[in-house]
Coordinates of C-alpha atoms in Angstrom, one line a residue:
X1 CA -13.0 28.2 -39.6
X2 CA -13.9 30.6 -36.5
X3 CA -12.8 29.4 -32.9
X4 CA -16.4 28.1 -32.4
X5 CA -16.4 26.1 -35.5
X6 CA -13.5 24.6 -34.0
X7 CA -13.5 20.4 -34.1
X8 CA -12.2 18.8 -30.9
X9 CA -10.9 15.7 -31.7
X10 CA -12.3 12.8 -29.6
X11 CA -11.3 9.6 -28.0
X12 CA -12.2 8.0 -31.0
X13 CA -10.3 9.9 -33.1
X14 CA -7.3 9.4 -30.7
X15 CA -7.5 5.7 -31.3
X16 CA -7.9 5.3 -34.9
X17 CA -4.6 7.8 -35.2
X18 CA -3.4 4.8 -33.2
X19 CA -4.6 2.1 -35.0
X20 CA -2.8 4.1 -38.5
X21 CA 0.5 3.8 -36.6
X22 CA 0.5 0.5 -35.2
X23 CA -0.6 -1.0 -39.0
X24 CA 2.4 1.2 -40.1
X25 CA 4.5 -0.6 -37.1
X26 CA 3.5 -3.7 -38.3
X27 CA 4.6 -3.4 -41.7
X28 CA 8.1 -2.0 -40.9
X29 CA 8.4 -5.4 -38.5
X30 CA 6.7 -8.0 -40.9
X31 CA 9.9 -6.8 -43.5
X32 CA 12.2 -7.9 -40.8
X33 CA 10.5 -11.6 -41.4
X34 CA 11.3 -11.5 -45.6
X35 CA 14.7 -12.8 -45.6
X36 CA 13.2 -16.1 -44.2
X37 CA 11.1 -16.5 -47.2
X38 CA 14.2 -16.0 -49.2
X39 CA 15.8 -18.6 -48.3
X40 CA 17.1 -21.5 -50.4
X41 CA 17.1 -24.1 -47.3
X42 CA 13.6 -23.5 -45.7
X43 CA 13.9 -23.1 -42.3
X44 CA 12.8 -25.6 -39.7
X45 CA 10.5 -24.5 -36.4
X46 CA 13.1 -23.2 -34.1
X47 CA 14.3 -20.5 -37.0
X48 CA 10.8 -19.4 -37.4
X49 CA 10.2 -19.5 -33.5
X50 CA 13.7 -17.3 -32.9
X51 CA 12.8 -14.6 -35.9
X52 CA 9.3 -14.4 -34.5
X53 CA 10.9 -13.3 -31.1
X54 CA 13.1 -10.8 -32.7
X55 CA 9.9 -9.7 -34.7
X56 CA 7.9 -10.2 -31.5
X57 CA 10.2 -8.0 -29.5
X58 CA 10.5 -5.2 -32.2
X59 CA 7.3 -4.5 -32.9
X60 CA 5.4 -4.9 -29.6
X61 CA 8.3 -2.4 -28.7
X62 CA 7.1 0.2 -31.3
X63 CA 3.4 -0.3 -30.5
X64 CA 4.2 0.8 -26.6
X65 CA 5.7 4.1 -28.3
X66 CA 3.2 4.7 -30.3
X67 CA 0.1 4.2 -27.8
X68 CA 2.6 6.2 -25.7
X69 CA 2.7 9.3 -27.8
X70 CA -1.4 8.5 -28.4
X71 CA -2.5 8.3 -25.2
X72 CA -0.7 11.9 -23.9
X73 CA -0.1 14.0 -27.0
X74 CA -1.8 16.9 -25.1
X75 CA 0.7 16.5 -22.3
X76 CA 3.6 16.2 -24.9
X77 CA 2.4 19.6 -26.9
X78 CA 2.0 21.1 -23.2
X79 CA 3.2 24.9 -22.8
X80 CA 4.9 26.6 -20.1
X81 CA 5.3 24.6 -16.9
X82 CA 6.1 25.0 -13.7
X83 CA 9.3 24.6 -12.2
X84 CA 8.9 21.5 -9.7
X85 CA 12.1 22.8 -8.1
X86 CA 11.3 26.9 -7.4
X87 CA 7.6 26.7 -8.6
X88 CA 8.3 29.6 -11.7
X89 CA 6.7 28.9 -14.7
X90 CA 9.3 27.8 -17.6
X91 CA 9.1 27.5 -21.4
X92 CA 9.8 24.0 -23.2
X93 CA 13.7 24.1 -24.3
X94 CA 13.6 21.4 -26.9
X95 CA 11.7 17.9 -27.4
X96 CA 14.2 15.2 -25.8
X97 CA 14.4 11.3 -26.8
X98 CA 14.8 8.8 -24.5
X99 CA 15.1 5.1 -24.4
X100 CA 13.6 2.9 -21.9
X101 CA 13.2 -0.9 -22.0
X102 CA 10.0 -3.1 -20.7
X103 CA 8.7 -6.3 -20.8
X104 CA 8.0 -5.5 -24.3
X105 CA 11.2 -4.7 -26.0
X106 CA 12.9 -1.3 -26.3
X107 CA 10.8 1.8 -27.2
X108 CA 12.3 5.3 -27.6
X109 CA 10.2 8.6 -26.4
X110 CA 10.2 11.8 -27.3
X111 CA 9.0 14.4 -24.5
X112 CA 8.9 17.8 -24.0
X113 CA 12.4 18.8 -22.2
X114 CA 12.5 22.2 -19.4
X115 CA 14.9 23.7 -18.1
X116 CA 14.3 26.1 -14.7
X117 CA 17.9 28.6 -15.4
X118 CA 16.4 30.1 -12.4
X119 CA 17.3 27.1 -10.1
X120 CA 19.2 25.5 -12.7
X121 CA 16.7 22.4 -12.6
X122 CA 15.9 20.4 -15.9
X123 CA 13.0 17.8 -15.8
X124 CA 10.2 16.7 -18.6
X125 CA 6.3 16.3 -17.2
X126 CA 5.7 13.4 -19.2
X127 CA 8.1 11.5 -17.2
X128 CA 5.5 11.2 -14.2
X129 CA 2.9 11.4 -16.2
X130 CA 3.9 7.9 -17.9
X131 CA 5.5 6.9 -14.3
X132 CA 9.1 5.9 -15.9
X133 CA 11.5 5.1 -13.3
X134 CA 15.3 7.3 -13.8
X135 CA 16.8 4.3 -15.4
X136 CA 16.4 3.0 -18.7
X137 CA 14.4 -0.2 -17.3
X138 CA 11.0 0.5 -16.4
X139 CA 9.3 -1.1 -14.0
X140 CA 7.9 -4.0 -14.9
X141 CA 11.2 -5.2 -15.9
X142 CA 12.5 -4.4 -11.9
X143 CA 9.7 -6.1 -10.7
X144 CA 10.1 -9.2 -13.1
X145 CA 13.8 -9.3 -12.0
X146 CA 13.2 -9.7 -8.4
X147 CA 10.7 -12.2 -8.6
X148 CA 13.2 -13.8 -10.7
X149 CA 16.4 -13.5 -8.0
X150 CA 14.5 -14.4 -5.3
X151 CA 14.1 -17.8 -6.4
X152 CA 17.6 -18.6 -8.5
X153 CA 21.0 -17.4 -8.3
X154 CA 22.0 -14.0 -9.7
X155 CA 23.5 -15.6 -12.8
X156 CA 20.9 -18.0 -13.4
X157 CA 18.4 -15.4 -13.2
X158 CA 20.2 -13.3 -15.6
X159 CA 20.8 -15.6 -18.3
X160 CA 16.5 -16.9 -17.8
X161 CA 15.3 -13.4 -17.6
X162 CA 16.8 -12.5 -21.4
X163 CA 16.0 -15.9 -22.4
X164 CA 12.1 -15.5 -21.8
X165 CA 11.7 -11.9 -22.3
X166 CA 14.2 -11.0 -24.9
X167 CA 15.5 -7.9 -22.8
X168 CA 19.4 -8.4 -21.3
X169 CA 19.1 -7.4 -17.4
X170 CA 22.9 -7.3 -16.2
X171 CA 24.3 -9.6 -13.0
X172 CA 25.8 -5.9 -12.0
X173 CA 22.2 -4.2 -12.3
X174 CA 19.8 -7.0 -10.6
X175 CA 22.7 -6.9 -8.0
X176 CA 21.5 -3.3 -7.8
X177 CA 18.0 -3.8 -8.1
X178 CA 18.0 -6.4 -5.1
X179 CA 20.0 -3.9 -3.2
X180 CA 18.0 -0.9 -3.5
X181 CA 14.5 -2.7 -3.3
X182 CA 15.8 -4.7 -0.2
X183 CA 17.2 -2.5 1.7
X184 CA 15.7 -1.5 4.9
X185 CA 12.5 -3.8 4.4
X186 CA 11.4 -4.6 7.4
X187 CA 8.6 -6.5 9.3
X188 CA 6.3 -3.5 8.6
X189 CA 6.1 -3.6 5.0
X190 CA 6.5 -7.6 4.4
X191 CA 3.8 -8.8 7.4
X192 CA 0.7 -8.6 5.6
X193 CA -1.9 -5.5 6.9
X194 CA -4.9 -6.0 9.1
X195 CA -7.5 -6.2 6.6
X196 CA -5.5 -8.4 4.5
X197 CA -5.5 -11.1 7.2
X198 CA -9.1 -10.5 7.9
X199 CA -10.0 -11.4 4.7
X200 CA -7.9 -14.3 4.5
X201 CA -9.5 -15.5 7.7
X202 CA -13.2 -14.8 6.2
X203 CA -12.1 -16.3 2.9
X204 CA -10.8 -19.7 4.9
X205 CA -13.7 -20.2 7.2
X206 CA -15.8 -23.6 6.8
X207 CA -18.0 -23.2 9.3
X208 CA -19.2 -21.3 12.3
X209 CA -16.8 -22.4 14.8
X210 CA -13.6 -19.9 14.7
X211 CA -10.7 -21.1 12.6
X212 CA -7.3 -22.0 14.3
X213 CA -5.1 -20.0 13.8
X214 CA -1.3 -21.4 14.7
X215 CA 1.4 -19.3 15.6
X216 CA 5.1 -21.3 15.2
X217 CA 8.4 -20.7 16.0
X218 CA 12.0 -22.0 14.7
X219 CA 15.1 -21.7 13.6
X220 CA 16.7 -22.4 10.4
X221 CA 20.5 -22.8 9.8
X222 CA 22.2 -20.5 6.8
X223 CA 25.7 -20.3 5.1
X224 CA 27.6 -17.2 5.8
X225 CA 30.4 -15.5 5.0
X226 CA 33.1 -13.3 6.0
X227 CA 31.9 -9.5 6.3
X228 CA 33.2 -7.7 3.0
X229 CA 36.8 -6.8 2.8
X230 CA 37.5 -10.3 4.5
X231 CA 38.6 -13.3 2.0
X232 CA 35.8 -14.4 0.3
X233 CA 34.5 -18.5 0.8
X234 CA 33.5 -20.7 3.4
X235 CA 32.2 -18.9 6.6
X236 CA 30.1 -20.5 9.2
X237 CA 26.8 -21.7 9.6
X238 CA 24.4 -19.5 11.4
X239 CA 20.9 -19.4 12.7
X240 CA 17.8 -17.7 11.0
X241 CA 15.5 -17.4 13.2
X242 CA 11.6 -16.8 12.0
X243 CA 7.9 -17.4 12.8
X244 CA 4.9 -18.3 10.4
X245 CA 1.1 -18.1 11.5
X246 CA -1.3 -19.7 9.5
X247 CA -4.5 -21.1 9.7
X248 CA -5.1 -24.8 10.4
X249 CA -8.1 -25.7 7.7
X250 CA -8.9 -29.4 8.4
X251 CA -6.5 -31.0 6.0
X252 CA -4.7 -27.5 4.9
X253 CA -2.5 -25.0 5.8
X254 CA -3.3 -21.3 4.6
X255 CA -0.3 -19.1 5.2
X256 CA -0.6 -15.1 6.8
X257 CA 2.7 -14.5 7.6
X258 CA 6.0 -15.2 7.9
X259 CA 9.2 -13.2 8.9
X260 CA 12.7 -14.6 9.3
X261 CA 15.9 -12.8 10.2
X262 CA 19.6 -14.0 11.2
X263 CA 20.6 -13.3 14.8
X264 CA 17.7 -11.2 15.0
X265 CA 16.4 -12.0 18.3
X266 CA 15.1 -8.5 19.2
X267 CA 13.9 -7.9 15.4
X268 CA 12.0 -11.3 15.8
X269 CA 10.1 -10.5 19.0
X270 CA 9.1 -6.7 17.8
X271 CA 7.8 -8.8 14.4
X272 CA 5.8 -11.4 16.1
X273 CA 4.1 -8.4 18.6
X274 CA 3.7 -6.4 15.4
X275 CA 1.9 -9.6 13.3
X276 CA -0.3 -10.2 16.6
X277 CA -1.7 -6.5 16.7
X278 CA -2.8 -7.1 13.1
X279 CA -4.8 -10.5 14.0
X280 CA -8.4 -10.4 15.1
X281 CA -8.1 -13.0 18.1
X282 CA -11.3 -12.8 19.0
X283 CA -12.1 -14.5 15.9
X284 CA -9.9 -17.3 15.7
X285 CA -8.4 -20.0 18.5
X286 CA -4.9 -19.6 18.8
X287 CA -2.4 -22.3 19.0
X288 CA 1.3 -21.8 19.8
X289 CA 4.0 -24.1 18.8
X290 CA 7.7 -23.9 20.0
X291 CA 10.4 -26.2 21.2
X292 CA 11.8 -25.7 24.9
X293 CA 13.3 -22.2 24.1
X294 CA 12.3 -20.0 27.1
X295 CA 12.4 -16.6 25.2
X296 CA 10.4 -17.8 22.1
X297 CA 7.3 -19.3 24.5
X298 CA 7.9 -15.9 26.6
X299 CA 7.2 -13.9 23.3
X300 CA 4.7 -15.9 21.9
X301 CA 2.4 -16.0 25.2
X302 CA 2.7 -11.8 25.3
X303 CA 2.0 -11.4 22.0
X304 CA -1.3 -14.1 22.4
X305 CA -2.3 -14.2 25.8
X306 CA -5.3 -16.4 25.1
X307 CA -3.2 -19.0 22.7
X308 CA -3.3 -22.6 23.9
X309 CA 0.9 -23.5 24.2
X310 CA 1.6 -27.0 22.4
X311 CA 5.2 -28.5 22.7
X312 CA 6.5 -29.9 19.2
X313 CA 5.5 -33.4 19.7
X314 CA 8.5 -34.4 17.3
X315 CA 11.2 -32.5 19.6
X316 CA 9.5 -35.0 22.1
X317 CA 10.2 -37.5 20.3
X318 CA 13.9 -37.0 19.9
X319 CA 14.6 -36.7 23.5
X320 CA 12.5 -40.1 23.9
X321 CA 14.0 -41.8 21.1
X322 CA 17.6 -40.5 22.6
X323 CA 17.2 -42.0 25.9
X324 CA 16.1 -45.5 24.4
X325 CA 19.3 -45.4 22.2
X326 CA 21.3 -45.2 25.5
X327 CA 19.7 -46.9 27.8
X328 CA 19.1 -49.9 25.1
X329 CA 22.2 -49.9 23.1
X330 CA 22.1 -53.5 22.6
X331 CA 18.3 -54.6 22.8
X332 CA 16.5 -52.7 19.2
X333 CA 13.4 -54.4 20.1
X334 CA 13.0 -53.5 23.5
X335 CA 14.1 -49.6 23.2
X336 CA 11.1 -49.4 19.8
X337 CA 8.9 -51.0 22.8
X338 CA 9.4 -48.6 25.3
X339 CA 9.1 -45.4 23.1
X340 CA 6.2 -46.8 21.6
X341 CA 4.7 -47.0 25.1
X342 CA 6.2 -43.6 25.9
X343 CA 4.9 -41.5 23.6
X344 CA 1.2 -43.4 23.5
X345 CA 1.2 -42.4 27.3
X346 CA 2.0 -38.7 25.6
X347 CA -0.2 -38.9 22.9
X348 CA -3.7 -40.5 24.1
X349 CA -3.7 -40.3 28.1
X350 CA -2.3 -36.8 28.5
X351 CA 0.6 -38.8 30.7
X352 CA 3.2 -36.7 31.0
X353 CA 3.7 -36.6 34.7
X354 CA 3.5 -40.6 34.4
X355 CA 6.3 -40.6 31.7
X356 CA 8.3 -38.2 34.1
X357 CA 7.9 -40.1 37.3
X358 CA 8.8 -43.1 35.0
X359 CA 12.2 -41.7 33.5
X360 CA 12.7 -40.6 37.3
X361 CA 12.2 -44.5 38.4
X362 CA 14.7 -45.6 36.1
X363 CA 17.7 -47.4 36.6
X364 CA 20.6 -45.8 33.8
X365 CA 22.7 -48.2 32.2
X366 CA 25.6 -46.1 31.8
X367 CA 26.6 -42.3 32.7
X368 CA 25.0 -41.5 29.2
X369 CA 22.3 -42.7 29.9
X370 CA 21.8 -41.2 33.2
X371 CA 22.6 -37.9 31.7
X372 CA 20.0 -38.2 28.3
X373 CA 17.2 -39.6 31.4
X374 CA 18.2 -36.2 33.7
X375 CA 17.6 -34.4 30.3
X376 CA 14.8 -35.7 29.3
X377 CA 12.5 -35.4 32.7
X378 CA 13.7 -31.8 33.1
X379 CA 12.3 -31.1 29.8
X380 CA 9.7 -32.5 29.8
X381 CA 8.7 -31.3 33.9
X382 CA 9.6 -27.8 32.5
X383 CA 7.0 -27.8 29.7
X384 CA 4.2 -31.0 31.1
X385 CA 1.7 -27.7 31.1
X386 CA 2.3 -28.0 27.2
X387 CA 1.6 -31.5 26.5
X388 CA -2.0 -32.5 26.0
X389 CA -1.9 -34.0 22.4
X390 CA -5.3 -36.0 22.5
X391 CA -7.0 -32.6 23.5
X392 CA -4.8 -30.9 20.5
X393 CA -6.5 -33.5 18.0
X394 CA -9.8 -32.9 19.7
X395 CA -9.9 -29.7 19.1
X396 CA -8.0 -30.0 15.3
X397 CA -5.1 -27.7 16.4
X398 CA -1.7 -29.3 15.3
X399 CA 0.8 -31.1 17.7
X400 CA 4.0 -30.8 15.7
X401 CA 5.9 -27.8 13.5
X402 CA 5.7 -29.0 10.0
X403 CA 4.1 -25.9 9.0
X404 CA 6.9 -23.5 10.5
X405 CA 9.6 -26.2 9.2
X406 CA 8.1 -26.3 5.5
X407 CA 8.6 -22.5 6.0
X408 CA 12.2 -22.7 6.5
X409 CA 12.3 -25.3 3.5
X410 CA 10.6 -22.9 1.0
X411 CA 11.6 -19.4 2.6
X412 CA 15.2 -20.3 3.5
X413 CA 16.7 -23.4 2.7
X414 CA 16.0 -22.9 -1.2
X415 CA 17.2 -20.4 -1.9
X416 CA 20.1 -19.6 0.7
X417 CA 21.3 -22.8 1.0
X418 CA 22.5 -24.0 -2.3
X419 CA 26.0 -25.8 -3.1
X420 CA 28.5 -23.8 -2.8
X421 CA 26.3 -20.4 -1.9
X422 CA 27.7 -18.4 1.0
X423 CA 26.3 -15.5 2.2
X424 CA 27.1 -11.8 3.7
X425 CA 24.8 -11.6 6.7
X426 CA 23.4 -8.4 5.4
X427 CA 22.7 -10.0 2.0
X428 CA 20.9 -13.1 3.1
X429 CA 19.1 -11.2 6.2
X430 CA 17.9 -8.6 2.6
X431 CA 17.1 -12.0 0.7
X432 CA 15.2 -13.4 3.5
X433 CA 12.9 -10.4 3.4
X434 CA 12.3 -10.1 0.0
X435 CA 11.1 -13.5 0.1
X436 CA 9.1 -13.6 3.1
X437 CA 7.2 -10.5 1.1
X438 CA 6.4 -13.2 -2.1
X439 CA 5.5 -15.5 0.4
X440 CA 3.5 -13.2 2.3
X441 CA 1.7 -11.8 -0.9
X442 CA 3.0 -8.0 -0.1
X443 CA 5.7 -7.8 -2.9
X444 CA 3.9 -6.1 -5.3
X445 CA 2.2 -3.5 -3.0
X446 CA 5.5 -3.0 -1.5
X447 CA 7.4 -2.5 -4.8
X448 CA 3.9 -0.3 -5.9
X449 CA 4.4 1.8 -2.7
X450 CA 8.5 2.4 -3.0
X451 CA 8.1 3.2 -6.8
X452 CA 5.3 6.1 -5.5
X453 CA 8.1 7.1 -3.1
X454 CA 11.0 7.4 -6.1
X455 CA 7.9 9.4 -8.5
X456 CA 7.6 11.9 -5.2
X457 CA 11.1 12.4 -5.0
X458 CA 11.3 13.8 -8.6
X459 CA 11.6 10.6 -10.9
X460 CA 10.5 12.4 -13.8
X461 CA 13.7 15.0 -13.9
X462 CA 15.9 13.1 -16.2
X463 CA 16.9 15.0 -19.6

């Protein structure tokens, strides 16, 4: 046959060498399911369920190695190549076999191996051209992992992950995993991008009046430990301080972002600046809710110089509720009568320089009481430019922090703060980001965006 005469094999053809395979696959595995028919004792559900797995795991294993080899048999035959070390071209030494483990069992790969004795550099092409990370678990299984840590302990997750995919993942390497992924994430990465929270706001809006948009600030209280190379065990409890901005939807809450941090005071104000510059506040109406910290109400107001400040109405409350405990420790009915009258002066008559004038007027009942009432005015004189609640309803911005609270629930308090769990500050302050990214919905593009980083730095030069 002359060169011309010369049949290209097509796409077509590609797959049905594919389809041969995989029917040949499937026989080797269905032989694995024989000795069940064999038996004298038929087996009950759970038998057939568990060899299924095993057959299951086997076979879908092959079936990636095989569409594998399919899909880039050009690349595998490939000729010289060059060097990505020195740029010479080089001559295949051998065909190497590797192992690598996904979701879909273990599959072993034959590529074309070359090796540079120029600069002494050995790496295979196919490597990057499948994207296989240097270890022997790919991706997917990484990914699967974290999502997995981030919501149960290390040896929970381990013992869950085999059990559902059939693929061990050690406590030593998601330990690893965690550590490498985590490491360094910051505010940047895990705050969702401009357009993202664009859309979100286009996606949520009901009508044509702008959304509000709520900006929230709090602290959440975390078990630490000694630093490493201390005794391990009990350490001390410790603030993580956060924000979360959402959108207020009549009756729902849709999240943008959230970022918490330990002692991260200066980390905190550089992420709340960095989440405002990625808002559109012309197209929302911004509410800001805090508690009497000066810094916090200082931040929030630079970062959204147009937001409408609302003191917690339930920190409010608290301080009411504590000077009615003191100054009626012995009359329950009259102390619930004068904090409900309190806080409707608050709530419907935007009275707050009343209910200051008020505390003022009164006469303590003990030294405690005089102290909670001295409290209690100067908070509330210190923030009355804050308090307009029946305006707040008006208008359907929020009065209290259950959306920045439920954030430290679900962000922090679930995971971190489990019986007997203490933490290294650097450990929880990495856990704390990894789930403020699966909160925020930027895991994946993060993880998509550091596993580009690992290809550029030569993933593909294992032997």
């Amino acid at each position: 046959m002359s060169a011309a005469e010369e049949i290209i094999p097509t796409a077509e053809d590609g797959f049905e060498a594919f389809r041969a395979k995989a029917h040949e696959k499937l026989d080797e595995a269905l032989e694995k399911l024989r000795p069940l028919f064999s038996q004298v004792d038929k087996p009950n559900l759970e038998k057939i369920s568990e060899a299924l797995q095993e057959f299951k795991q086997d076979f879908s294993g092959a079936l990636l190695q095989e569409a594998a080899h399919s899909l880039h048999r050009e690349e595998a035959q490939q000729g010289p190549w060059p060097c990505p070390q020195c740029g010479k071209l080089v001559g295949k030494l051998r065909d190497a076999s590797r192992e690598i483990e996904t979701k879909h069992g273990r599959s072993l790969l034959s590529r074309p191996y070359y090796y540079c004795r120029h600069c002494k550099h050995g790496f295979s092409p196919l490597d990057e051209s499948l994207g296989l990370s240097q270890g022997r678990k790919q991706r997917d299984l990484q990914q699967l992992a974290l999502k997995f840590l981030a919501r149960i302990p290390f040896d929970e997750a381990q013992g869950l992950f085999c059990e559902s995919t059939g693929v061990p993942f050690s406590d030593h390497c998601m330990h690893k995993q965690f550590s490498s992924f985590a490491d360094g994430l910051g505010p940047k990465e895990v705050i969702p991008s401009q357009e993202e929270i664009e859309r979100r706001i286009d996606q949520a809006r009901t009508s044509e009046r702008r959304p509000v948009l709520v900006a929230a600030t709090d602290g959440a209280h975390v078990p630490t430990r000694p630093e490493s190379g201390s005794k391990r065990g009990q350490g001390e409890y410790k603030e993580a301080k956060g924000f979360r901005i959402y959108l207020n939807i009549k009756d729902r809450i849709v999240h943008l972002a959230s970022w918490h941090q330990i002692d991260g005071k200066e980390e905190i104000i550089r992420a709340l600046k960095l989440a405002a510059q990625r808002i559109p506040q012309d197209r929302v109406r911004i509410g800001l809710i805090g508690d009497g910290a000066h810094w916090l109400w200082e931040t929030m107001e630079h970062a959204f110089p147009s937001g409408r400040q609302i003191l917690d109405y339930y920190h409010v409350k608290e301080y009411i509720h504590r000077v009615a405990e003191a100054q009626y420790p012995y009359d329950a009915k009259k102390a619930l009568h004068w904090v409900e009258s309190t806080m409707a002066r608050l709530n419907f008559q935007d009275g707050a320089r009343h209910v200051i004038a008020g505390l003022r007027r009164m006469q303590p009942f003990n030294e405690e009481a005089k102290e909670q009432i001295r409290k209690t005015a100067n908070y509330l004189e210190r923030n009355k430019h804050r308090i307009h609640y029946r305006g707040d309803r008006i208008g359907g911005y929020p009065i209290g922090s259950g959306g920045v609270e439920s954030a430290n629930k679900f962000i922090c308090h679930t995971r971190l703060k489990r019986s007997g769990a203490w933490w290294l500050k650097q450990n929880s302050n990495k856990m704390l980001a990894l789930r403020c990214s699966l909160v925020n919905g930027t895991f994946d593009q993060i993880f998509s965006r550091r596993a580009n980083r690992e290809k550029a730095k030569g993933a593909y030069t294992n032997g």
